[in-house]
PDB file of C-alpha atoms in Angstrom:
ATOM      1  CA  MET C  17      45.518 249.110 132.859  1.00 51.00           C
ATOM      2  CA  ASN C  18      49.115 246.786 132.420  1.00 67.00           C
ATOM      3  CA  LYS C  19      48.274 243.836 134.122  1.00 74.00           C
ATOM      4  CA  ASN C  20      52.352 243.002 134.370  1.00 85.00           C
ATOM      5  CA  LYS C  21      52.800 245.888 136.676  1.00 88.00           C
ATOM      6  CA  PHE C  22      50.151 244.911 138.979  1.00 90.00           C
ATOM      7  CA  ILE C  23      51.610 241.372 139.247  1.00 89.00           C
ATOM      8  CA  THR C  24      55.133 242.902 139.650  1.00 88.00           C
ATOM      9  CA  ALA C  25      53.871 245.260 142.737  1.00 90.00           C
ATOM     10  CA  TYR C  26      52.182 242.122 144.042  1.00 87.00           C
ATOM     11  CA  ASN C  27      55.466 240.750 144.490  1.00 86.00           C
ATOM     12  CA  GLU C  28      57.240 243.697 145.516  1.00 87.00           C
ATOM     13  CA  LEU C  29      54.751 243.828 148.254  1.00 86.00           C
ATOM     14  CA  MET C  30      55.203 240.570 149.663  1.00 83.00           C
ATOM     15  CA  LYS C  31      59.390 240.956 149.323  1.00 83.00           C
ATOM     16  CA  HIS C  32      58.291 244.558 151.702  1.00 85.00           C
ATOM     17  CA  LEU C  33      55.863 242.511 154.028  1.00 82.00           C
ATOM     18  CA  HIS C  34      58.025 239.541 154.395  1.00 79.00           C
ATOM     19  CA  GLU C  35      61.141 242.088 154.957  1.00 82.00           C
ATOM     20  CA  THR C  36      58.963 244.483 157.611  1.00 82.00           C
ATOM     21  CA  MET C  37      57.457 241.761 159.465  1.00 76.00           C
ATOM     22  CA  ASP C  38      60.974 240.004 160.289  1.00 74.00           C
ATOM     23  CA  GLU C  39      62.034 243.666 161.449  1.00 73.00           C
ATOM     24  CA  ALA C  40      60.017 244.507 164.255  1.00 68.00           C
ATOM     25  CA  ILE C  41      56.926 243.033 165.999  1.00 69.00           C
ATOM     26  CA  HIS C  42      54.170 244.815 163.760  1.00 69.00           C
ATOM     27  CA  SER C  43      50.614 243.796 163.261  1.00 76.00           C
ATOM     28  CA  LEU C  44      49.477 242.642 159.660  1.00 76.00           C
ATOM     29  CA  ALA C  45      47.866 245.831 158.682  1.00 81.00           C
ATOM     30  CA  ASP C  46      50.727 248.256 160.376  1.00 84.00           C
ATOM     31  CA  ALA C  47      52.982 245.931 158.130  1.00 84.00           C
ATOM     32  CA  LEU C  48      51.067 246.063 154.890  1.00 86.00           C
ATOM     33  CA  GLU C  49      50.764 250.316 155.262  1.00 90.00           C
ATOM     34  CA  ILE C  50      54.569 250.400 155.825  1.00 89.00           C
ATOM     35  CA  SER C  51      54.988 248.245 153.158  1.00 89.00           C
ATOM     36  CA  LYS C  52      52.835 249.979 151.061  1.00 92.00           C
ATOM     37  CA  GLU C  53      54.572 253.059 151.095  1.00 91.00           C
ATOM     38  CA  LYS C  54      57.698 251.355 150.207  1.00 91.00           C
ATOM     39  CA  THR C  55      56.444 249.707 146.905  1.00 90.00           C
ATOM     40  CA  ARG C  56      54.758 253.121 146.273  1.00 89.00           C
ATOM     41  CA  LYS C  57      58.259 254.382 146.351  1.00 90.00           C
ATOM     42  CA  SER C  58      59.558 251.646 143.664  1.00 86.00           C
ATOM     43  CA  THR C  59      56.903 251.676 141.312  1.00 87.00           C
ATOM     44  CA  ASP C  60      55.004 253.856 138.989  1.00 88.00           C
ATOM     45  CA  LEU C  61      51.303 252.828 140.417  1.00 89.00           C
ATOM     46  CA  THR C  62      48.893 255.401 142.120  1.00 91.00           C
ATOM     47  CA  LYS C  63      47.907 255.070 145.663  1.00 92.00           C
ATOM     48  CA  ASP C  64      44.912 253.084 144.413  1.00 93.00           C
ATOM     49  CA  GLU C  65      46.233 251.063 142.360  1.00 92.00           C
ATOM     50  CA  ILE C  66      48.655 250.114 145.541  1.00 93.00           C
ATOM     51  CA  ASP C  67      45.519 249.848 147.992  1.00 93.00           C
ATOM     52  CA  GLN C  68      44.273 247.542 145.062  1.00 92.00           C
ATOM     53  CA  VAL C  69      47.571 245.645 145.116  1.00 91.00           C
ATOM     54  CA  SER C  70      47.275 245.253 148.753  1.00 90.00           C
ATOM     55  CA  GLY C  71      43.759 243.901 149.000  1.00 90.00           C
ATOM     56  CA  TYR C  72      45.060 241.085 146.923  1.00 89.00           C
ATOM     57  CA  VAL C  73      47.960 240.199 149.057  1.00 85.00           C
ATOM     58  CA  LYS C  74      46.214 240.761 152.573  1.00 85.00           C
ATOM     59  CA  ARG C  75      43.531 238.526 150.953  1.00 84.00           C
ATOM     60  CA  ASP C  76      45.700 235.954 149.917  1.00 81.00           C
ATOM     61  CA  ILE C  77      47.738 235.627 153.311  1.00 78.00           C
ATOM     62  CA  GLU C  78      44.683 235.931 155.404  1.00 75.00           C
ATOM     63  CA  HIS C  79      43.592 232.789 152.967  1.00 75.00           C
ATOM     64  CA  ALA C  80      46.685 230.746 153.830  1.00 72.00           C
ATOM     65  CA  ALA C  81      46.664 231.862 157.275  1.00 70.00           C
ATOM     66  CA  HIS C  82      43.543 229.732 157.887  1.00 66.00           C
ATOM     67  CA  GLY C  83      43.925 227.139 155.060  1.00 64.00           C
ATOM     68  CA  LEU C  84      47.041 225.789 156.012  1.00 60.00           C
ATOM     69  CA  SER C  85      47.650 222.950 158.877  1.00 51.00           C
ATOM     70  CA  GLU C  86      49.533 223.241 161.991  1.00 52.00           C
ATOM     71  CA  THR C  87      52.489 221.275 160.415  1.00 50.00           C
ATOM     72  CA  LYS C  88      53.582 222.803 157.556  1.00 51.00           C
ATOM     73  CA  ASP C  89      54.913 219.648 155.937  1.00 51.00           C
ATOM     74  CA  SER C  90      54.706 219.345 151.591  1.00 50.00           C
ATOM     75  CA  ASP C  91      51.808 217.199 151.915  1.00 57.00           C
ATOM     76  CA  SER C  92      49.705 220.011 153.671  1.00 58.00           C
ATOM     77  CA  LEU C  93      51.392 222.865 151.333  1.00 53.00           C
ATOM     78  CA  SER C  94      50.300 220.701 148.398  1.00 54.00           C
ATOM     79  CA  GLU C  95      47.210 220.229 149.122  1.00 59.00           C
ATOM     80  CA  TRP C  96      46.811 224.032 149.918  1.00 55.00           C
ATOM     81  CA  PHE C  97      47.968 224.916 146.702  1.00 57.00           C
ATOM     82  CA  LYS C  98      46.381 222.063 144.866  1.00 55.00           C
ATOM     83  CA  PHE C  99      49.797 220.866 143.491  1.00 53.00           C
ATOM     84  CA  ASP C 100      53.357 220.336 143.965  1.00 50.00           C
ATOM     85  CA  ILE C 101      54.854 222.897 145.433  1.00 49.00           C
ATOM     86  CA  GLU C 102      57.993 222.341 143.720  1.00 53.00           C
ATOM     87  CA  LEU C 103      56.096 223.652 140.487  1.00 50.00           C
ATOM     88  CA  ILE C 104      55.782 227.248 142.189  1.00 53.00           C
ATOM     89  CA  GLU C 105      57.731 229.698 139.805  1.00 53.00           C
ATOM     90  CA  ASN C 106      58.851 232.797 140.387  1.00 47.00           C
ATOM     91  CA  PHE C 107      57.368 233.371 144.202  1.00 50.00           C
ATOM     92  CA  ALA C 108      58.943 233.588 146.977  1.00 52.00           C
ATOM     93  CA  LEU C 109      57.403 230.528 148.888  1.00 60.00           C
ATOM     94  CA  ASP C 110      59.208 231.215 152.171  1.00 62.00           C
ATOM     95  CA  ALA C 111      58.187 234.997 152.643  1.00 62.00           C
ATOM     96  CA  PHE C 112      54.731 234.009 151.711  1.00 65.00           C
ATOM     97  CA  LEU C 113      54.423 231.024 154.483  1.00 64.00           C
ATOM     98  CA  GLY C 114      56.029 233.091 157.154  1.00 66.00           C
ATOM     99  CA  LEU C 115      53.830 235.461 156.403  1.00 69.00           C
ATOM    100  CA  ALA C 116      51.118 233.277 156.497  1.00 65.00           C
ATOM    101  CA  ASP C 117      52.257 231.741 160.037  1.00 66.00           C
ATOM    102  CA  LYS C 118      52.426 235.000 161.476  1.00 67.00           C
ATOM    103  CA  THR C 119      49.211 236.319 159.990  1.00 66.00           C
ATOM    104  CA  ARG C 120      47.668 233.029 161.452  1.00 63.00           C
ATOM    105  CA  LEU C 121      48.829 234.097 164.841  1.00 61.00           C
ATOM    106  CA  GLU C 122      47.561 237.425 164.676  1.00 62.00           C
ATOM    107  CA  LEU C 123      44.321 236.228 163.735  1.00 62.00           C
ATOM    108  CA  ALA C 124      44.256 233.736 166.435  1.00 59.00           C
ATOM    109  CA  LYS C 125      45.055 236.124 169.087  1.00 56.00           C
ATOM    110  CA  LEU C 126      42.127 238.303 167.672  1.00 48.00           C
ATOM    111  CA  GLU C 127      40.015 235.485 167.829  1.00 44.00           C
ATOM    112  CA  GLN C 128      38.739 236.211 164.189  1.00 37.00           C
ATOM    113  CA  LEU C 129      37.623 234.073 161.418  1.00 35.00           C
ATOM    114  CA  ALA C 130      38.387 235.580 157.980  1.00 37.00           C
ATOM    115  CA  GLU C 131      35.238 235.121 155.579  1.00 45.00           C
ATOM    116  CA  LEU C 132      36.037 232.855 152.314  1.00 50.00           C
ATOM    117  CA  ASN C 133      36.381 235.867 150.151  1.00 65.00           C
ATOM    118  CA  THR C 134      35.126 235.751 146.147  1.00 79.00           C
ATOM    119  CA  TYR C 135      38.066 236.341 143.900  1.00 88.00           C
ATOM    120  CA  ARG C 136      36.939 237.965 140.445  1.00 89.00           C
ATOM    121  CA  THR C 137      38.057 238.404 136.898  1.00 95.00           C
ATOM    122  CA  GLY C 138      40.776 240.664 136.721  1.00 94.00           C
ATOM    123  CA  ASP C 139      42.058 240.150 140.540  1.00 92.00           C
ATOM    124  CA  ILE C 140      45.461 239.699 140.772  1.00 92.00           C
ATOM    125  CA  THR C 141      46.541 236.111 143.244  1.00 91.00           C
ATOM    126  CA  GLY C 142      49.489 234.602 144.032  1.00 89.00           C
ATOM    127  CA  PRO C 143      49.635 230.323 143.240  1.00 90.00           C
ATOM    128  CA  GLY C 144      46.903 228.022 144.154  1.00 89.00           C
ATOM    129  CA  THR C 145      43.684 226.835 142.524  1.00 91.00           C
ATOM    130  CA  PHE C 146      40.122 227.904 142.037  1.00 91.00           C
ATOM    131  CA  VAL C 147      36.971 226.702 141.163  1.00 90.00           C
ATOM    132  CA  CYS C 148      34.831 228.988 138.857  1.00 92.00           C
ATOM    133  CA  ASP C 149      31.135 229.647 140.963  1.00 87.00           C
ATOM    134  CA  GLN C 150      29.235 229.050 137.982  1.00 90.00           C
ATOM    135  CA  CYS C 151      30.396 225.646 136.500  1.00 94.00           C
ATOM    136  CA  ASP C 152      33.188 224.202 138.823  1.00 91.00           C
ATOM    137  CA  LYS C 153      35.770 224.789 136.432  1.00 95.00           C
ATOM    138  CA  GLN C 154      39.228 224.395 138.154  1.00 94.00           C
ATOM    139  CA  ILE C 155      42.340 226.675 136.965  1.00 95.00           C
ATOM    140  CA  ALA C 156      45.337 226.935 138.538  1.00 92.00           C
ATOM    141  CA  PHE C 157      48.252 229.469 138.944  1.00 92.00           C
ATOM    142  CA  LYS C 158      51.647 228.331 139.444  1.00 90.00           C
ATOM    143  CA  SER C 159      52.819 232.264 139.791  1.00 90.00           C
ATOM    144  CA  THR C 160      51.778 235.329 140.673  1.00 91.00           C
ATOM    145  CA  SER C 161      48.856 235.884 137.682  1.00 92.00           C
ATOM    146  CA  GLU C 162      45.780 237.347 136.758  1.00 94.00           C
ATOM    147  CA  ILE C 163      42.400 235.751 137.110  1.00 95.00           C
ATOM    148  CA  PRO C 164      40.791 235.135 133.699  1.00 96.00           C
ATOM    149  CA  GLU C 165      36.973 234.459 132.883  1.00 96.00           C
ATOM    150  CA  CYS C 166      36.157 231.067 133.251  1.00 96.00           C
ATOM    151  CA  PRO C 167      37.824 229.430 130.085  1.00 96.00           C
ATOM    152  CA  ALA C 168      34.624 226.799 130.271  1.00 96.00           C
ATOM    153  CA  CYS C 169      31.676 229.141 130.871  1.00 96.00           C
ATOM    154  CA  HIS C 170      33.034 232.964 130.924  1.00 96.00           C
ATOM    155  CA  GLY C 171      32.096 233.187 134.658  1.00 95.00           C
ATOM    156  CA  LYS C 172      33.536 235.813 136.479  1.00 94.00           C
ATOM    157  CA  THR C 173      34.065 234.560 140.609  1.00 89.00           C
ATOM    158  CA  PHE C 174      35.537 231.965 141.842  1.00 90.00           C
ATOM    159  CA  VAL C 175      36.002 230.327 145.162  1.00 84.00           C
ATOM    160  CA  ARG C 176      40.085 229.246 145.859  1.00 83.00           C
ATOM    161  CA  LEU C 177      40.378 225.578 147.275  1.00 81.00           C
TER     162      LEU C 177
END
């Protein structure tokens, strides 16, 4: 499996999702389905692979929606990413934050609390800092990446800070 195509698909799906959410009033679920179809047409990924990538995107957006403060200042963004937001490379920060904000509103309307998801080796994720469940080693990503095994203990599960 070529992880680079998953990383490219993650970024493309984020772009389509941002465009779809701006075009009309859609729930995240509806916008995600529309965006998956657009991404499917422009990539060579299978339906199952697109579903997997969309799961990664949905997880990251929901986590951001619950993690960011109401005031989207640089300090709160840096705290959420756990590093200076100016260091984020090749990532549509405005699109991500816009989606996170819309998602936060959608989640508030539905009065649902997102569960803290476990991230696993091999998952694709957006920028952020993760902690190994076994040894508490932190690893940070400044762009969309594949989560590796823990470099310290070879653990395979992580939690986003």
